Coordinates of C-alpha atoms and ligand atoms in Angstrom, one line a residue:
M44 CA -180.1 106.2 29.0
K45 CA -177.1 106.9 26.7
F46 CA -179.4 106.5 23.7
R47 CA -181.9 108.9 25.2
S48 CA -179.5 111.8 25.7
F49 CA -178.1 111.1 22.2
G50 CA -181.6 111.5 20.8
I51 CA -182.1 114.8 22.6
L52 CA -178.8 116.1 21.3
C53 CA -179.7 115.3 17.6
V54 CA -183.2 116.8 17.8
L55 CA -181.7 120.0 19.2
C56 CA -178.7 120.2 16.9
A57 CA -179.5 123.8 15.8
S58 CA -180.0 125.3 19.3
V59 CA -177.3 123.2 20.9
A60 CA -174.7 124.7 18.7
S61 CA -175.3 128.0 20.4
A62 CA -176.1 126.4 23.7
F63 CA -172.5 125.1 24.0
S64 CA -171.3 128.6 24.7
L65 CA -174.1 129.4 27.1
D66 CA -173.2 130.4 30.6
R67 CA -176.2 129.0 32.3
E68 CA -175.1 130.2 35.7
A69 CA -174.3 133.8 34.7
F70 CA -177.4 135.3 36.2
A71 CA -178.7 135.2 39.8
F72 CA -182.4 135.6 40.2
T73 CA -182.6 138.3 42.8
Q74 CA -186.3 138.8 43.0
Y75 CA -189.4 136.6 42.3
D76 CA -192.9 138.1 42.2
L77 CA -195.2 135.3 41.1
D78 CA -199.0 134.7 40.9
V79 CA -199.3 130.9 41.4
H80 CA -202.6 129.1 40.6
V81 CA -202.8 125.5 41.8
D82 CA -205.7 123.3 40.7
P83 CA -205.5 120.1 42.6
D84 CA -208.3 118.3 40.7
L85 CA -206.4 118.8 37.4
Q86 CA -203.0 118.5 39.0
R87 CA -202.2 121.8 37.3
L88 CA -199.9 124.7 38.1
G89 CA -200.1 128.0 36.3
V90 CA -197.7 130.9 37.0
R91 CA -197.3 134.5 35.8
G92 CA -195.1 137.1 37.3
T93 CA -191.9 139.0 37.2
L94 CA -188.3 137.9 37.7
I95 CA -185.3 140.2 38.2
L96 CA -182.1 138.7 37.0
Q97 CA -178.7 140.1 37.9
N98 CA -175.6 139.4 35.9
D99 CA -173.2 137.8 38.4
S100 CA -170.6 136.9 35.7
A101 CA -167.5 139.0 34.7
T102 CA -168.7 139.4 31.2
T103 CA -171.6 141.2 29.4
Q104 CA -174.5 138.8 28.7
K105 CA -176.9 138.9 25.8
I106 CA -178.7 135.6 26.5
A107 CA -180.5 134.5 29.7
V108 CA -181.5 130.9 30.5
L109 CA -184.7 130.1 32.4
Q110 CA -185.5 126.6 33.4
I111 CA -188.7 124.9 34.8
S112 CA -189.7 121.3 35.2
S113 CA -190.2 119.4 32.0
S114 CA -193.8 118.8 32.9
L115 CA -194.4 122.6 32.6
G116 CA -194.2 124.7 29.4
W117 CA -193.3 128.3 28.7
R118 CA -196.2 130.5 27.5
S119 CA -194.6 133.9 27.2
I120 CA -191.5 135.8 28.2
R121 CA -191.6 139.6 27.9
T122 CA -189.8 142.7 29.1
G123 CA -191.7 146.0 29.4
Q124 CA -194.7 144.4 27.6
K125 CA -192.5 143.6 24.7
P126 CA -192.4 139.8 23.8
L127 CA -188.9 138.5 23.7
Q128 CA -187.6 135.8 21.3
F129 CA -186.8 132.6 23.0
V130 CA -185.9 129.1 22.0
S131 CA -187.6 126.4 24.2
Q132 CA -185.8 123.1 24.5
A133 CA -185.6 120.0 26.7
Y134 CA -182.5 120.0 28.9
S135 CA -181.6 116.7 30.6
S136 CA -180.8 117.3 34.2
D137 CA -181.4 115.3 37.4
I138 CA -181.9 118.6 39.3
D139 CA -185.7 118.0 38.6
H140 CA -187.7 114.9 39.5
T141 CA -188.6 114.3 35.9
G142 CA -184.9 114.2 35.0
E143 CA -185.4 117.0 32.5
L144 CA -186.0 120.7 32.4
S145 CA -188.0 122.9 30.0
E146 CA -185.4 125.5 29.2
A147 CA -186.0 128.9 27.6
I148 CA -183.0 130.5 26.0
V149 CA -183.9 134.1 25.9
T150 CA -182.4 136.8 23.7
L151 CA -182.3 139.9 25.8
P152 CA -183.3 143.2 24.2
E153 CA -180.0 144.7 25.3
A154 CA -176.8 143.2 26.6
V155 CA -176.5 143.3 30.4
A156 CA -173.2 144.4 31.9
P157 CA -171.7 142.7 34.9
R158 CA -173.8 143.5 38.0
G159 CA -176.5 144.9 35.7
T160 CA -180.1 143.7 36.0
V161 CA -183.0 142.9 33.7
A162 CA -186.7 142.4 34.6
L163 CA -188.6 139.7 32.7
E164 CA -192.4 139.1 32.8
I165 CA -193.0 135.4 32.4
A166 CA -195.9 132.9 32.1
Y167 CA -195.8 129.1 32.2
E168 CA -198.1 126.2 33.1
G169 CA -198.5 122.5 33.2
V170 CA -199.0 119.6 35.5
I171 CA -197.0 118.3 38.5
V172 CA -197.6 114.6 38.9
L173 CA -195.8 111.9 40.7
D174 CA -192.6 111.3 38.7
A175 CA -189.4 109.7 39.8
T176 CA -187.8 109.2 36.4
R177 CA -184.5 110.6 37.6
L178 CA -184.2 107.8 40.1
T179 CA -185.8 104.9 38.2
R180 CA -183.6 105.4 35.2
I181 CA -180.5 104.8 37.4
G182 CA -182.0 101.6 38.7
T183 CA -183.8 102.7 41.9
P184 CA -186.8 100.3 42.5
E185 CA -190.0 102.1 41.7
A186 CA -191.6 102.0 45.1
Q187 CA -188.4 103.4 46.7
A188 CA -188.0 106.1 44.0
N189 CA -191.6 107.2 44.6
S190 CA -191.1 107.5 48.3
S191 CA -188.1 109.7 47.7
D192 CA -189.5 111.9 44.9
W193 CA -193.0 112.1 46.4
D194 CA -193.8 115.6 45.0
Q195 CA -197.1 116.1 43.2
I196 CA -200.2 118.2 42.9
S197 CA -203.3 116.0 43.4
A198 CA -206.8 116.3 44.7
K199 CA -206.0 114.2 47.8
F200 CA -202.6 115.5 48.7
T201 CA -200.3 118.2 47.3
A202 CA -196.7 118.7 48.3
V203 CA -194.1 120.3 46.0
R204 CA -190.6 121.1 47.0
G205 CA -188.5 123.6 45.0
A206 CA -184.9 123.6 43.5
G207 CA -183.3 120.2 43.7
F208 CA -186.7 118.4 43.5
V209 CA -189.2 120.2 41.3
A210 CA -188.4 123.4 39.3
W211 CA -191.9 124.9 39.9
Y212 CA -190.3 128.4 39.8
P213 CA -187.7 129.3 37.3
I214 CA -184.0 128.5 38.0
A215 CA -180.9 128.5 35.8
T216 CA -178.3 125.7 36.4
E217 CA -175.8 123.5 34.6
A218 CA -177.0 119.9 34.1
G219 CA -176.4 117.4 36.9
S220 CA -176.6 113.7 36.8
F221 CA -177.0 111.1 39.6
S222 CA -174.7 108.9 37.7
E223 CA -171.9 111.4 38.1
G224 CA -171.0 111.4 41.8
S225 CA -172.2 114.4 43.7
S226 CA -172.8 116.6 40.7
V227 CA -176.5 117.2 41.4
F228 CA -175.7 118.2 45.0
E229 CA -173.0 120.5 43.9
I230 CA -175.2 122.2 41.4
V231 CA -178.1 122.6 43.9
G232 CA -175.5 123.9 46.4
R233 CA -174.2 126.5 43.9
W234 CA -177.8 127.6 43.0
K235 CA -178.7 128.0 46.6
S236 CA -175.7 130.1 47.4
R237 CA -176.4 132.3 44.4
E238 CA -180.0 132.7 45.6
A239 CA -179.3 133.1 49.3
A240 CA -180.1 136.9 49.2
A241 CA -183.0 136.6 46.8
T242 CA -186.5 137.6 47.8
M243 CA -189.7 135.8 46.7
H244 CA -193.2 137.0 46.8
L245 CA -196.0 134.5 45.9
Q246 CA -199.7 135.2 45.5
F247 CA -201.1 131.8 45.9
A248 CA -204.6 130.9 44.8
T249 CA -206.5 127.6 44.7
P250 CA -210.2 126.8 44.1
S251 CA -211.9 126.0 47.4
D252 CA -215.1 124.8 48.8
E253 CA -216.3 127.4 51.3
S254 CA -217.3 124.7 53.8
E255 CA -213.9 123.0 53.8
P256 CA -211.0 125.2 52.8
P257 CA -207.7 123.3 52.4
E258 CA -204.9 123.9 54.8
L259 CA -202.1 125.5 52.7
L260 CA -198.6 125.5 54.2
L261 CA -195.5 127.3 52.9
N262 CA -192.1 127.7 54.5
A263 CA -192.3 131.5 53.9
S264 CA -191.3 134.3 56.3
T265 CA -194.9 135.6 56.3
C266 CA -198.0 134.1 54.7
P267 CA -201.4 135.5 55.6
K268 CA -204.2 133.4 54.1
A269 CA -207.8 134.2 53.3
L270 CA -210.9 132.5 51.9
E271 CA -212.3 134.7 49.2
A272 CA -216.0 134.9 48.2
K273 CA -215.5 133.6 44.7
G274 CA -214.6 130.1 46.0
Q275 CA -210.9 130.9 45.9
F276 CA -208.5 130.3 48.8
V277 CA -205.6 132.8 48.6
A278 CA -202.3 133.3 50.4
D279 CA -199.9 136.2 50.2
C280 CA -196.5 134.8 51.0
T281 CA -193.1 136.5 51.3
Y282 CA -189.7 135.0 51.7
Q283 CA -187.5 137.9 53.0
S284 CA -184.4 136.2 51.8
L285 CA -184.2 132.6 50.7
G286 CA -181.0 131.8 52.6
S287 CA -180.8 128.0 52.4
V288 CA -184.6 127.6 52.2
V289 CA -186.2 125.6 49.4
P290 CA -189.6 127.2 48.7
T291 CA -192.1 124.4 49.3
F292 CA -195.9 124.3 49.4
V293 CA -198.2 121.6 50.9
M294 CA -201.9 121.4 50.7
A295 CA -204.2 118.9 52.3
N296 CA -207.1 118.5 54.7
Y297 CA -204.9 118.8 57.7
E298 CA -205.9 119.1 61.4
V299 CA -203.5 120.6 63.8
V300 CA -202.0 120.2 67.2
E301 CA -200.8 123.7 68.4
R302 CA -198.2 124.3 71.0
A303 CA -196.3 127.4 72.0
A304 CA -193.2 126.5 69.9
I305 CA -194.6 124.1 67.3
A306 CA -197.6 123.4 65.1
V307 CA -198.0 119.7 64.0
H308 CA -200.4 119.3 61.0
Y309 CA -201.7 115.8 60.7
L310 CA -203.9 113.8 58.3
R311 CA -207.0 112.0 59.5
G312 CA -206.3 109.1 61.8
H313 CA -202.8 110.4 62.8
K314 CA -203.8 112.5 65.9
G315 CA -202.0 110.2 68.3
A316 CA -198.8 110.4 66.5
A317 CA -199.1 114.2 66.0
T318 CA -199.7 114.6 69.7
G319 CA -196.7 112.4 70.5
Y320 CA -194.5 114.5 68.3
A321 CA -195.7 117.7 69.8
D322 CA -195.0 116.3 73.3
A323 CA -191.5 115.2 72.2
A324 CA -190.9 118.8 70.9
D325 CA -192.0 120.3 74.1
K326 CA -189.7 118.0 76.1
V327 CA -186.5 118.9 74.1
I328 CA -187.1 122.7 74.3
P329 CA -185.2 123.2 77.6
L330 CA -182.1 121.3 76.2
V331 CA -182.2 123.2 72.9
T332 CA -182.7 126.5 74.7
E333 CA -179.7 125.8 77.0
W334 CA -177.4 125.2 74.1
F335 CA -178.7 127.2 71.2
G336 CA -181.1 129.8 72.6
A337 CA -184.9 130.0 72.6
P338 CA -186.7 129.0 69.4
H339 CA -187.6 132.0 67.1
G340 CA -191.1 131.7 65.7
K341 CA -193.1 128.6 65.5
A342 CA -191.7 125.4 64.0
Q343 CA -194.0 123.7 61.5
T344 CA -194.4 119.9 61.1
A345 CA -196.7 118.4 58.5
D346 CA -197.7 114.9 57.8
L347 CA -196.9 113.2 54.5
A348 CA -199.6 110.9 53.0
D349 CA -197.2 108.1 51.9
S350 CA -196.2 106.3 55.1
N351 CA -192.8 105.4 53.6
A352 CA -192.1 108.9 52.3
A353 CA -188.6 110.3 53.0
P354 CA -188.7 113.2 55.4
F355 CA -187.9 116.6 54.1
E356 CA -186.7 119.6 56.1
S357 CA -186.1 123.2 55.3
G358 CA -185.1 125.2 58.3
S359 CA -187.7 124.5 61.0
F360 CA -190.2 123.3 58.5
L361 CA -190.4 119.5 58.6
L362 CA -192.4 117.2 56.4
L363 CA -192.6 113.5 57.5
P364 CA -195.1 110.7 57.7
L365 CA -196.6 110.9 61.2
A366 CA -196.9 107.4 62.5
P367 CA -196.9 106.0 66.1
T368 CA -193.3 105.9 67.0
D369 CA -190.9 105.3 69.9
P370 CA -190.9 108.5 71.9
K371 CA -187.1 108.5 71.7
L372 CA -187.2 108.6 67.9
A373 CA -189.7 111.4 68.0
G374 CA -187.4 113.2 70.5
L375 CA -184.5 112.7 68.2
A376 CA -186.3 114.3 65.2
A377 CA -187.7 117.1 67.5
A378 CA -184.2 117.9 68.9
H379 CA -183.1 118.5 65.3
Q380 CA -186.1 120.5 64.2
M381 CA -186.2 122.7 67.3
T382 CA -182.5 123.5 67.0
H383 CA -183.2 124.9 63.5
A384 CA -186.0 127.0 65.1
A385 CA -183.4 128.4 67.6
L386 CA -180.4 129.0 65.4
T387 CA -179.7 129.4 61.7
S388 CA -176.5 129.7 59.8
P389 CA -175.7 130.3 56.1
R390 CA -173.1 127.6 56.5
P391 CA -174.5 124.1 56.2
W392 CA -171.8 122.6 58.5
I393 CA -173.0 124.9 61.2
N394 CA -176.7 124.9 60.4
E395 CA -177.0 121.1 60.0
G396 CA -174.0 120.1 62.1
L397 CA -175.4 121.8 65.2
A398 CA -178.9 120.3 64.6
H399 CA -177.3 116.8 64.4
F400 CA -175.1 117.6 67.4
A401 CA -178.3 118.4 69.3
Q402 CA -179.5 114.9 68.6
A403 CA -176.4 113.5 70.1
L404 CA -176.8 115.8 73.2
Y405 CA -180.4 114.6 73.5
L406 CA -179.4 110.9 73.4
E407 CA -176.7 111.6 76.0
Q408 CA -179.3 113.3 78.2
Q409 CA -181.7 110.4 77.8
S410 CA -179.5 107.4 77.9
G411 CA -175.9 108.5 78.6
R412 CA -172.7 109.1 76.7
H413 CA -172.5 105.7 75.2
A414 CA -175.9 106.1 73.4
A415 CA -174.6 109.4 72.0
L416 CA -171.3 107.8 70.8
D417 CA -173.2 104.9 69.3
Y418 CA -175.4 107.3 67.4
M419 CA -172.4 109.2 66.1
G420 CA -170.9 105.8 65.1
L421 CA -173.9 105.2 62.8
H422 CA -173.3 108.6 61.1
R423 CA -169.5 107.9 60.9
S424 CA -170.0 104.9 58.6
A425 CA -171.9 107.3 56.3
F426 CA -169.1 109.8 55.9
S427 CA -166.2 107.4 56.2
A428 CA -167.1 106.0 52.8
V429 CA -166.9 109.5 51.4
E430 CA -163.6 110.1 53.2
N431 CA -162.0 106.9 52.0
E432 CA -163.0 107.5 48.5
K433 CA -161.0 110.7 48.6
T434 CA -157.8 109.6 50.2
T435 CA -157.0 107.3 47.3
V436 CA -156.1 110.3 45.1
P437 CA -153.9 113.3 45.9
R438 CA -155.7 116.2 47.4
S439 CA -156.5 118.8 44.7
E440 CA -157.7 122.4 44.9
E441 CA -161.1 121.0 44.2
E442 CA -161.0 119.0 47.4
V443 CA -159.8 121.9 49.5
S444 CA -163.1 123.5 48.3
H445 CA -164.9 120.4 49.7
S446 CA -163.6 121.1 53.1
L447 CA -166.3 121.2 55.8
V448 CA -166.5 125.0 55.7
N449 CA -168.1 125.0 52.2
T450 CA -168.8 121.4 51.3
P451 CA -172.1 120.6 49.4
V452 CA -171.7 116.9 50.4
E453 CA -174.5 116.0 52.8
E454 CA -172.6 113.2 54.6
L455 CA -169.9 115.7 55.5
Y456 CA -171.9 118.8 56.5
R457 CA -174.3 116.6 58.5
S458 CA -172.5 113.6 59.9
K459 CA -168.9 114.7 59.9
A460 CA -169.9 118.2 61.2
M461 CA -171.8 116.6 64.1
C462 CA -168.6 114.8 65.1
V463 CA -166.6 118.0 64.8
W464 CA -169.0 119.8 67.1
W465 CA -168.8 117.0 69.6
M466 CA -165.0 117.1 69.6
L467 CA -165.0 120.9 70.0
R468 CA -167.3 120.4 73.0
E469 CA -165.0 117.9 74.6
M470 CA -162.0 120.1 73.9
V471 CA -163.3 123.4 75.3
G472 CA -166.0 122.3 77.6
D473 CA -169.8 122.8 77.6
A474 CA -169.8 126.3 79.2
A475 CA -167.3 127.8 76.8
L476 CA -169.0 126.2 73.7
K477 CA -172.5 127.3 74.8
K478 CA -171.2 130.9 75.2
A479 CA -169.6 130.8 71.8
V480 CA -172.8 129.5 70.2
A481 CA -174.8 132.2 72.0
S482 CA -172.5 134.9 70.5
Y483 CA -173.0 133.5 67.0
R484 CA -174.7 136.0 64.6
P485 CA -175.4 134.5 61.1
E486 CA -175.2 138.0 59.4
Q487 CA -171.7 138.4 60.8
D488 CA -170.5 135.0 59.5
K489 CA -168.6 136.3 56.5
E490 CA -165.2 134.8 57.0
P491 CA -164.5 131.1 57.4
S492 CA -162.6 131.9 60.6
Y493 CA -165.5 133.7 62.3
L494 CA -166.6 130.7 64.3
Q495 CA -163.1 129.8 65.4
R496 CA -162.7 133.4 66.7
L497 CA -165.9 133.1 68.7
I498 CA -164.8 129.9 70.3
Q499 CA -161.3 131.1 71.0
A500 CA -162.8 134.2 72.8
Q501 CA -164.2 131.7 75.4
T502 CA -161.1 129.5 75.9
K503 CA -157.3 129.9 76.2
R504 CA -156.7 127.1 73.8
D505 CA -155.2 127.5 70.3
L506 CA -157.7 125.8 67.9
E507 CA -156.1 126.9 64.7
W508 CA -154.6 123.4 64.0
F509 CA -157.9 121.8 64.7
F510 CA -159.9 124.0 62.4
D511 CA -157.2 123.7 59.8
D512 CA -157.4 119.9 59.8
W513 CA -161.2 119.5 60.1
V514 CA -162.9 122.6 58.9
Y515 CA -160.8 124.8 56.5
R516 CA -159.2 121.8 54.8
D517 CA -160.2 118.3 54.5
R518 CA -157.3 116.3 55.8
G519 CA -159.3 113.1 56.1
L520 CA -159.5 111.2 59.3
P521 CA -157.0 110.3 62.0
D522 CA -155.8 106.8 62.5
F523 CA -154.6 106.3 66.1
K524 CA -152.4 103.4 67.1
I525 CA -150.9 102.6 70.5
E526 CA -147.3 102.3 69.6
S527 CA -145.9 101.3 73.0
A528 CA -146.9 101.1 76.7
F529 CA -144.2 100.8 79.4
V530 CA -145.0 100.0 83.0
R531 CA -142.8 100.9 85.9
K532 CA -143.5 99.9 89.5
T533 CA -142.5 102.9 91.6
L534 CA -143.7 102.0 95.1
P535 CA -145.7 99.0 96.4
G536 CA -149.1 99.6 94.9
A537 CA -148.0 102.4 92.5
Y538 CA -147.4 102.0 88.8
V539 CA -146.4 104.5 86.2
L540 CA -147.5 103.7 82.7
T541 CA -146.0 105.6 79.7
V542 CA -148.0 105.3 76.6
T543 CA -147.0 106.5 73.1
V544 CA -149.8 107.1 70.7
A545 CA -149.2 107.4 67.0
N546 CA -151.5 109.1 64.5
L547 CA -151.0 107.6 61.1
G548 CA -153.7 109.9 59.6
A549 CA -153.3 113.5 58.5
A550 CA -155.9 115.1 60.7
G551 CA -155.0 115.7 64.4
A552 CA -157.4 115.4 67.3
E553 CA -157.6 115.4 71.0
V554 CA -158.5 111.8 71.9
P555 CA -159.2 110.0 75.2
V556 CA -156.7 107.3 76.3
T557 CA -157.9 104.8 78.8
V558 CA -155.8 102.4 80.9
R559 CA -157.6 99.4 82.4
F560 CA -156.5 97.5 85.5
A561 CA -158.2 95.0 87.8
G562 CA -161.3 96.6 89.2
G563 CA -161.1 100.0 87.4
D564 CA -159.8 102.3 84.7
S565 CA -158.5 105.8 84.3
T566 CA -158.9 108.1 81.3
Q567 CA -156.9 111.1 80.2
R568 CA -157.1 113.2 77.0
L569 CA -154.2 113.6 74.6
V570 CA -153.6 115.8 71.6
V571 CA -152.1 113.8 68.7
R572 CA -151.4 115.9 65.6
G573 CA -151.6 114.4 62.2
K574 CA -148.7 112.2 61.1
S575 CA -147.0 112.4 64.5
H576 CA -146.7 110.9 68.0
A577 CA -147.6 112.0 71.5
V578 CA -146.7 110.5 74.9
I579 CA -148.9 110.4 78.0
R580 CA -148.2 109.2 81.6
F581 CA -150.6 107.5 84.0
E582 CA -150.1 106.8 87.7
V583 CA -152.3 103.9 88.8
A584 CA -152.6 101.8 91.9
K585 CA -152.9 98.4 90.3
A586 CA -151.0 96.7 87.5
P587 CA -152.2 98.1 84.1
E588 CA -153.6 95.4 81.8
E589 CA -154.7 97.2 78.7
V590 CA -154.6 100.6 77.1
V591 CA -157.2 101.8 74.6
V592 CA -157.1 105.0 72.5
N593 CA -160.4 106.6 71.4
D594 CA -163.7 105.7 72.9
G595 CA -165.5 106.5 69.6
S596 CA -165.8 110.2 70.2
V597 CA -163.2 111.0 67.5
P598 CA -164.0 109.7 64.0
E599 CA -161.2 107.5 62.8
S600 CA -160.3 105.5 59.7
D601 CA -159.1 102.4 61.4
V602 CA -160.0 101.3 64.9
T603 CA -158.5 97.8 64.8
N604 CA -155.2 99.1 66.1
N605 CA -156.5 101.0 69.1
T606 CA -156.0 98.4 71.9
F607 CA -152.7 97.4 73.5
K608 CA -152.5 94.4 75.9
I609 CA -149.9 94.9 78.6
E610 CA -148.3 91.5 79.4
G611 CA -145.8 90.2 81.9
E612 CA -144.3 91.7 85.1
A613 CA -143.8 95.3 85.5
A614 CA -140.2 96.4 85.5
P615 CA -139.1 97.5 89.0
Ligands
ZN768 ZN1 -181.6 119.9 59.5

């Protein structure tokens, strides 16, 4: 691998000299207008169209960088019919499944001032075949790599995801490598936030047999389709603003199960699984509506041909292999997908955090609180590793920018966010949190504190400290410890237990404390701020035997010190 990048460096010595000073992320692509031809039999993609680039940097730019997957090649780049000079080079980056981009370094006819724009007419073409090089070269076994990077155009089945998977439309990013921590996710996150307001218009065309046109699916805002006389199937698709959507197209001989709120597209032989999934979606709609509002538009689910393929979601568009499954697992996936159909947010920790929170609510409804806590426990192990990694070094500015409110790290904005939503729910109560969520407007979410204000409008509680520890900053996780527990017998059959709980971690939380006695238990909630203590009193009818802090509803770094055995006679 080292040898390979060294090779690329030498071959490109001349252009790399100038490339070092390139600001690849200077321009945002504000508008895409592309004619996309897909030929499944040849596995080919051919694109022509116009891009509008806006200089988002603070300095004037004379060079623009356009990148596409390395299996595609640039044919022309023009402005106002005038061909532009460009250098085409390979650029090693794990942002594309091939591990490499075809980069065009374009000399613009005139320098573009900050906020200024330039329109480029472009053409490129090539093939998109199954290619998991970026994963196999870091040692991922081939079968596993192919089930993760399953994108391809082929006669039997076509599914191609955009930025972060296959650069089938032009992008411009710095290089990311899977061998360097979360760099790929950070770069994809930066690209998406630069593109959130971009619009994309795609004129899709593919050769088609009149008797059996393919089913073409895109996650666009609108996408009317038609079968043209010349044996062409066309679609005119518009993404009003990309938001966090990754433009994706799928083409196969699907059949469909249609319901009011969802369409499930399935491959031959999978009708039972598709119907099961549609049923599961129908069943979760009341719960989702109660918490997050009614679904907007129709959610789309489509089958993946490889039965081991990793699922992919983009808003309420979900690709997964449809196979007979436990109705509870189908319900879990459907709760997530239908939450996306009901509510969107530009902030991943709200968008994904709430969709995962909905899964915990679903499990609680189906099997009780314990099932929900167990499920969150599985997620906790995912993000605890990330948290522990970070507490070994002092917290830098960089890490502040990795706080939940703007983290690109999936374990945090999915798993940790779910736990934060659960804690908020237990602190303010279901009614207040539902009202706060109902008042959420994504277009008004401009300040990090917007959500906190919505929740505080529904409760008398001060939540500043909680948001500060969990959302605005990343103070890691709490570590609760029962420091002491004193019992006093007040009257015959009456005991007062005084419990001191320490929090050795830096993040505070409200946590349940449970005292157990013969034949029963009693639970109260206690706020323990980071690096401090708090005291709570219980009055119970039987001699207390044991005190436990945290039932698993608060993520914690060390749960081995949470139980305290009360021994001996109670003091009179
Ligand atoms: Zn999701």
